[in-house]
Structure formats: structure tokens, C-alpha cells
Coordinates of C-alpha atoms in Angstrom, one line a residue:
X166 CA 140.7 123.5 79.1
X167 CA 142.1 120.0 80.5
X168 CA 141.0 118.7 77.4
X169 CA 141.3 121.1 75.0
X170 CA 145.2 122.1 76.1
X171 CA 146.6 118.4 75.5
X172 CA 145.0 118.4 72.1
X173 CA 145.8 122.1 70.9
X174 CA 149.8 121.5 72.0
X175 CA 151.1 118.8 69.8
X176 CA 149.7 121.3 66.7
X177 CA 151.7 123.8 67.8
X178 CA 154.9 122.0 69.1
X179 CA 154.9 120.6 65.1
X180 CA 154.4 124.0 64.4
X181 CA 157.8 125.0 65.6
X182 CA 160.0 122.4 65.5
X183 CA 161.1 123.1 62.2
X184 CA 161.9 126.5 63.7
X185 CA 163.8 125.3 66.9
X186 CA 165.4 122.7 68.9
X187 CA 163.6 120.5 71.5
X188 CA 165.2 123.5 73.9
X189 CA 163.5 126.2 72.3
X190 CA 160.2 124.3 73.1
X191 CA 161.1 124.2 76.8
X192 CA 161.5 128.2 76.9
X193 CA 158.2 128.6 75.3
X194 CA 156.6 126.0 77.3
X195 CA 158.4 128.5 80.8
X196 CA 157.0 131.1 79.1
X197 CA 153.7 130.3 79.0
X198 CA 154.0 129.2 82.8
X199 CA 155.2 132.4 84.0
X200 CA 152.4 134.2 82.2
X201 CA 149.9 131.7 83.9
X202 CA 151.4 132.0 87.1
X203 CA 151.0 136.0 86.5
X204 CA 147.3 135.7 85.6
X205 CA 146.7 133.3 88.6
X206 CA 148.3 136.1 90.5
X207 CA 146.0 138.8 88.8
X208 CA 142.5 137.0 89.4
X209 CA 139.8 138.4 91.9
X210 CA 138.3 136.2 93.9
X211 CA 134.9 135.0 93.5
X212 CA 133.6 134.0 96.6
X213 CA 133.0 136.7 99.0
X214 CA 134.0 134.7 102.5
X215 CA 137.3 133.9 103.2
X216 CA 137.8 130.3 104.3
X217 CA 139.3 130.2 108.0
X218 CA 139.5 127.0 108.3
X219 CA 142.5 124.2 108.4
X220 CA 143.6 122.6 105.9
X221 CA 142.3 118.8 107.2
X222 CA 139.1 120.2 107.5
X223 CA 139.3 121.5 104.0
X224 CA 140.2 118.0 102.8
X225 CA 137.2 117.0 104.4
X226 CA 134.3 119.0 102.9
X227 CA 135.6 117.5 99.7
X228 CA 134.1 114.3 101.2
X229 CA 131.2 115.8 102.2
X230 CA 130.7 117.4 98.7
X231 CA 130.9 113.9 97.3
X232 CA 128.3 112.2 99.7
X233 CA 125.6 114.7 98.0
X234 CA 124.4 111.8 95.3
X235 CA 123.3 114.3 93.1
X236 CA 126.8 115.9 92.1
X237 CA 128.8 112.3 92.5
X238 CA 126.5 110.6 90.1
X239 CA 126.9 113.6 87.7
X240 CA 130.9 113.7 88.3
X241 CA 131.3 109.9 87.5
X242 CA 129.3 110.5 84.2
X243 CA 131.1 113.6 83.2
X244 CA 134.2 112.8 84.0
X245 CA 133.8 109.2 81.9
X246 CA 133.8 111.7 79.3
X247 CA 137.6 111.8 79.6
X248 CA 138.5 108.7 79.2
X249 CA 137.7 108.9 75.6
X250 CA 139.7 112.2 74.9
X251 CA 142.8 111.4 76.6
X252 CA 142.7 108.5 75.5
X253 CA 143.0 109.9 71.8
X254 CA 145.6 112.3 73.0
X255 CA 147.7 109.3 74.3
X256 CA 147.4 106.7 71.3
X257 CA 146.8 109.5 68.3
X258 CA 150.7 109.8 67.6
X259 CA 151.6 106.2 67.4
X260 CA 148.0 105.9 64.7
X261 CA 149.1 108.4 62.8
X262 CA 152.8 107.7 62.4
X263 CA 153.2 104.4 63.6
X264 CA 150.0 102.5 61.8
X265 CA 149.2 105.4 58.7
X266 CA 153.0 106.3 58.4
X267 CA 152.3 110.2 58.3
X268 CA 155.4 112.8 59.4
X269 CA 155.0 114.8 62.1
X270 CA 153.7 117.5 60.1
X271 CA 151.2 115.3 58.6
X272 CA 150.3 114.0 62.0
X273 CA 149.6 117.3 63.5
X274 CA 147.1 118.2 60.4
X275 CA 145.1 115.7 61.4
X276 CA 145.4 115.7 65.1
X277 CA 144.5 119.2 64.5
X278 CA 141.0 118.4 62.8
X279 CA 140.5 116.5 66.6
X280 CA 141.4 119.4 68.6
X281 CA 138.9 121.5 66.3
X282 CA 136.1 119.2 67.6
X283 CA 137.2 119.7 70.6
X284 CA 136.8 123.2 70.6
X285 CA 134.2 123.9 68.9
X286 CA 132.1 121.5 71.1
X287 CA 131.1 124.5 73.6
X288 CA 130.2 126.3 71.0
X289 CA 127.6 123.9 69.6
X290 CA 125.7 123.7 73.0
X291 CA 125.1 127.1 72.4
X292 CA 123.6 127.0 69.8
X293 CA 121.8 124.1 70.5
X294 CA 120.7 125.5 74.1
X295 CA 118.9 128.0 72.0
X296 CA 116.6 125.1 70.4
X297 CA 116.1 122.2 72.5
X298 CA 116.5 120.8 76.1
X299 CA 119.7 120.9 78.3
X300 CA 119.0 117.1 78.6
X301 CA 117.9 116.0 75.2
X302 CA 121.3 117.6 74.1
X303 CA 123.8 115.7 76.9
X304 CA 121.7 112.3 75.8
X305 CA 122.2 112.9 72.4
X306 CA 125.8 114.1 72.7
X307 CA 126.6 110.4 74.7
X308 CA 124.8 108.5 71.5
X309 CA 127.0 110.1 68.7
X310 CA 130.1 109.4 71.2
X311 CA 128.5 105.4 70.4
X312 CA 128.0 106.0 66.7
X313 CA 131.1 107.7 66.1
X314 CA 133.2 104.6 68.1
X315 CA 131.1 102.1 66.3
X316 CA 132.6 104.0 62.8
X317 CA 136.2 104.2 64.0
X318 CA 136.4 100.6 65.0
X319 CA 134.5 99.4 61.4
X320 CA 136.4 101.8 59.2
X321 CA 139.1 103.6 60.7
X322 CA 141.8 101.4 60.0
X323 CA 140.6 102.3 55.9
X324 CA 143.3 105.4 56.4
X325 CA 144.4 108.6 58.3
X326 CA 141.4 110.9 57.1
X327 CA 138.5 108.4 57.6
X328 CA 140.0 107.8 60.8
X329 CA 139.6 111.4 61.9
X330 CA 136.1 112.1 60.4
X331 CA 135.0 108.9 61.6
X332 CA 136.4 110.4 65.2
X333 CA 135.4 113.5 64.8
X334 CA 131.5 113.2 65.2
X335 CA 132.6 111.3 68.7
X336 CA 134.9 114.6 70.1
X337 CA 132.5 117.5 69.1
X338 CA 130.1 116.0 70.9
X339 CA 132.0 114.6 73.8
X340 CA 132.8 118.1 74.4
X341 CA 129.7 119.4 73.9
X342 CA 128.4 117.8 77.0
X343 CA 131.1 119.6 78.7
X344 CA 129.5 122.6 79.6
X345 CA 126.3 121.5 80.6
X346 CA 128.1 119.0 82.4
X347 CA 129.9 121.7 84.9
X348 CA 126.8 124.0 85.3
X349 CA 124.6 121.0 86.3
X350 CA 127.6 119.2 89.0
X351 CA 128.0 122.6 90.2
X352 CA 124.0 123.4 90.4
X353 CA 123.8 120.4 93.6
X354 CA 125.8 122.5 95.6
X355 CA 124.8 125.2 97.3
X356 CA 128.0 125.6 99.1
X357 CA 131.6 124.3 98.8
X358 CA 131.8 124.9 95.2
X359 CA 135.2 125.6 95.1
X360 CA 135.6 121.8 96.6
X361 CA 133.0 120.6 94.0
X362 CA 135.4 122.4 91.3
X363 CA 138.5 121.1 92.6
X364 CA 137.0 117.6 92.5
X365 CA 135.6 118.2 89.3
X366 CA 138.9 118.8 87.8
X367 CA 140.4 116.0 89.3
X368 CA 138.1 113.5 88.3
X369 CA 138.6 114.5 84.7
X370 CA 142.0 113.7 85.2
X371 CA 142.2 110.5 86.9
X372 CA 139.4 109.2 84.8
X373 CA 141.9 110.8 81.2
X374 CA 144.8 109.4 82.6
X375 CA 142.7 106.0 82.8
X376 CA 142.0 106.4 79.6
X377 CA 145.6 107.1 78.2
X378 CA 146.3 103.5 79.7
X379 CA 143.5 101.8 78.7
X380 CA 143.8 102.3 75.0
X381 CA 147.3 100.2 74.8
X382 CA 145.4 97.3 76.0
X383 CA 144.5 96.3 72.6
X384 CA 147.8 96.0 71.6
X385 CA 149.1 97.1 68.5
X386 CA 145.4 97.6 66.8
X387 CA 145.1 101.1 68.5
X388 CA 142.1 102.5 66.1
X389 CA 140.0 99.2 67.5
X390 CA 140.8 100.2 71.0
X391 CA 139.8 103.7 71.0
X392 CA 136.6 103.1 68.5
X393 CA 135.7 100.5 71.4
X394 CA 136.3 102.6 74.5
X395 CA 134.1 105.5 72.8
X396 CA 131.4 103.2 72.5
X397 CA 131.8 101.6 76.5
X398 CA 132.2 105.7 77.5
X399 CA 129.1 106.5 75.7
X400 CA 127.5 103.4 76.6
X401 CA 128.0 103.9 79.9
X402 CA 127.3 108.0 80.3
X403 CA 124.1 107.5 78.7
X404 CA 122.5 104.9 80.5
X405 CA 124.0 106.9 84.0
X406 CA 122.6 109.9 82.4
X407 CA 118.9 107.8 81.5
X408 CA 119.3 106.6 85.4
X409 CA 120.0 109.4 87.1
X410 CA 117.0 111.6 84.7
X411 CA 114.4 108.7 86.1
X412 CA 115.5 108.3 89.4
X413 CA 115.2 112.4 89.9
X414 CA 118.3 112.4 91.7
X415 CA 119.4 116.0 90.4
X416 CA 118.0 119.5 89.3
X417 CA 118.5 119.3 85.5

């Protein structure tokens, strides 16, 4: 959901804004933090002991989580992940308006057929669990996330819909990883896993918001940038995934 929100809410703020003021979208956006807080409220715990201890010593089992090199190598090449969404997220409106000249309305079409990859990514490890290997799928998923940056930066620039099916082979699978991603990182720890998820959602941020920054470095050519940090991310992930498979540093 810390990708898939940021994607799904510029579709449906261009949804309403011909239906309300900037204002309008504020009380809807309360809204939906009063239900959350409600549901927050609502959820049973998990975990069956209650943690007595201080909060300095809770800050410092997330350190000892990350000194188990299973789960950090895994959370650096998950969370890389990231940096290629958000960086979409960040740079997709200034593309699409700016560089194709699209309204918002247009803009949000296709920014919507990048939020479907997104979604559906889960969904397509599931069906894929049922017919090959847990790590034949995460490899695979990190080489389209190349193929698909190598097509944006060769022909995205052609026009708004090559640009998003030229992306969109690069965001279904980047978030296909996703879930196999969690259950592995999680897997290495036989306790603290509510420190391994907190740093798990962290990391996913600080490496998106890394990500949202990087992609103005190129300057005014946003498509290259993003085709290019799609191919370092995959790039990267898989040879950290190849690394850590040979070096038999986790359970996979």
C-alpha cells in the first residue's frame, strides 16, 4: 500500500476536481483519515506477548534486527524497488502535462494505466507461485524492470501512450516482487518482526523519496531519467538478488 496509495490518489483527486474545490479534497482526504484512525483503533493484535520494555531499548532491537545479514541484504534489494515507483509518482505529472501536453484528465487516464500495474502486480505472483519458483519469479521480475527502462528511455519520448506501455511492463513486475519480497525479509526473523516490519516500511520510503529526487537530475528530459533509474534499480536488485542466492545468505 505505500506504493500503490501514491499512485491510485492522483486518479481519483482528477476524478473530483471537476466536482469540487481544492477544499472539498481536503474533507475527503480527513475523511479517509478518521476512518483509518478508526480501523487502527479496531485491529487485534497479532502478537501474543506484550512488549514491556522501554522505548530506547525498542529502538535498539531495530538495530539488532538489521545486523541479521540475511533480512538487511534482502531489505536493501526490496526496498531499491522503490526508488523506481516513486520516482514515477514524482516526475509522471510534469511528463504527461508538461512534455506530452495532456489535461489533467488526460493525465490521470494514463497515470491510471500505471497504478493498474501496480496493483495487479500481487496478483500476478499468484498466479505465477502456482507454476514456478519463488526465486525464478523475483529474478525475472528485476530483468523486465531492465527491459521495460531500456524501452522507456529508447521510445518513450515517441508519445503519452508508448510511454506508459513502455512503463508498464517495468511496474507490474516491480510490484510483483513485492510480496515475495515481505514474506522472505520477514522469514530471517524469528523474533522482532514487528521491528523487521517497521523497518521494512521505512526503507521503502527513504529509498521512494530517493527516488522522487533522483529523477529531476536529468533535467528537463524526465522520460530518460526514469527509463535510466529502472534499468540501475533492476540492475542492481538482480545482481543483489544473484549474490545473495549464491552466497546462501537467506532461506528462500
Amino acid at each position: 500500500m505505500v506504493v500503490i496509495s501514491p499512485a491510485v490518489a492522483p486518479v481519483l483527486g482528477a476524478f473530483m476536481l471537476p466536482y469540487t474545490s481544492w477544499r472539498g479534497l481536503f474533507v475527503v482526504l480527513a475523511f479517509i483519515g478518521v476512518v483509518s484512525m478508526v480501523g487502527g483503533l479496531l485491529l487485534q493484535e497479532t502478537i501474543p506477548s506484550r512488549y514491556a520494555g522501554t522505548m530506547k531499548q525498542s529502538v535498539r532491537r531495530l538495530g539488532t534486527v538489521l545486523k541479521n545479514p540475511g533480512f538487511a541484504s534482502l531489505l536493501i534489494v526490496f526496498s531499491l524497488v522503490s526508488t523506481a515507483s516513486l520516482a514515477f509518482v514524482s516526475a509522471s505529472s510534469y511528463i504527461y502535462q508538461e512534455g506530452f501536453g495532456l489535461s489533467e484528465q488526460g493525465y490521470s487516464f494514463y497515470f491510471a494505466l500505471n497504478a493498474i500495474a501496480l496493483i495487479a502486480g500481487p496478483f500476478l505472483y499468484l498466479w505465477l507461485s502456482r507454476h514456478t519458483s519463488r526465486r525464478t519469479i523475483v529474478a525475472s521480475g528485476f530483468a523486465v524492470m531492465v527491459a521495460g527502462g531500456v524501452l522507456v528511455c529508447l521510445f518513450g519520448s515517441l508519445g503519452p501512450l508508448v510511454f506508459a506501455l513502455a512503463l508498464f511492463p517495468a511496474s507490474l513486475m516491480g510490484s510483483s516482487v513485492r510480496p515475495p519480497g515481505a514474506f522472505l525479509m520477514l522469514d530471517q526473523q524469528e523474533e522482532d518482526t514487528g521491528s523487521a516490519s517497521a523497518l521494512i516500511n521505512c526503507s521503502g520510503l527513504v529509498f521512494g523519496s530517493a527516488g522522487m529526487v533522483l529523477v529531476f537530475l536529468a533535467g528537463e528530459n524526465l522520460v530518460l531519467g526514469l527509463g535510466a533509474i529502472n534499468v540501475a534499480v533492476g540492475v542492481v536488485c538482480l545482481a543483489g538478488w544473484m549474490l545473495i542466492g549464491r552466497r546462501g545468505l537467506v532461506r528462500i
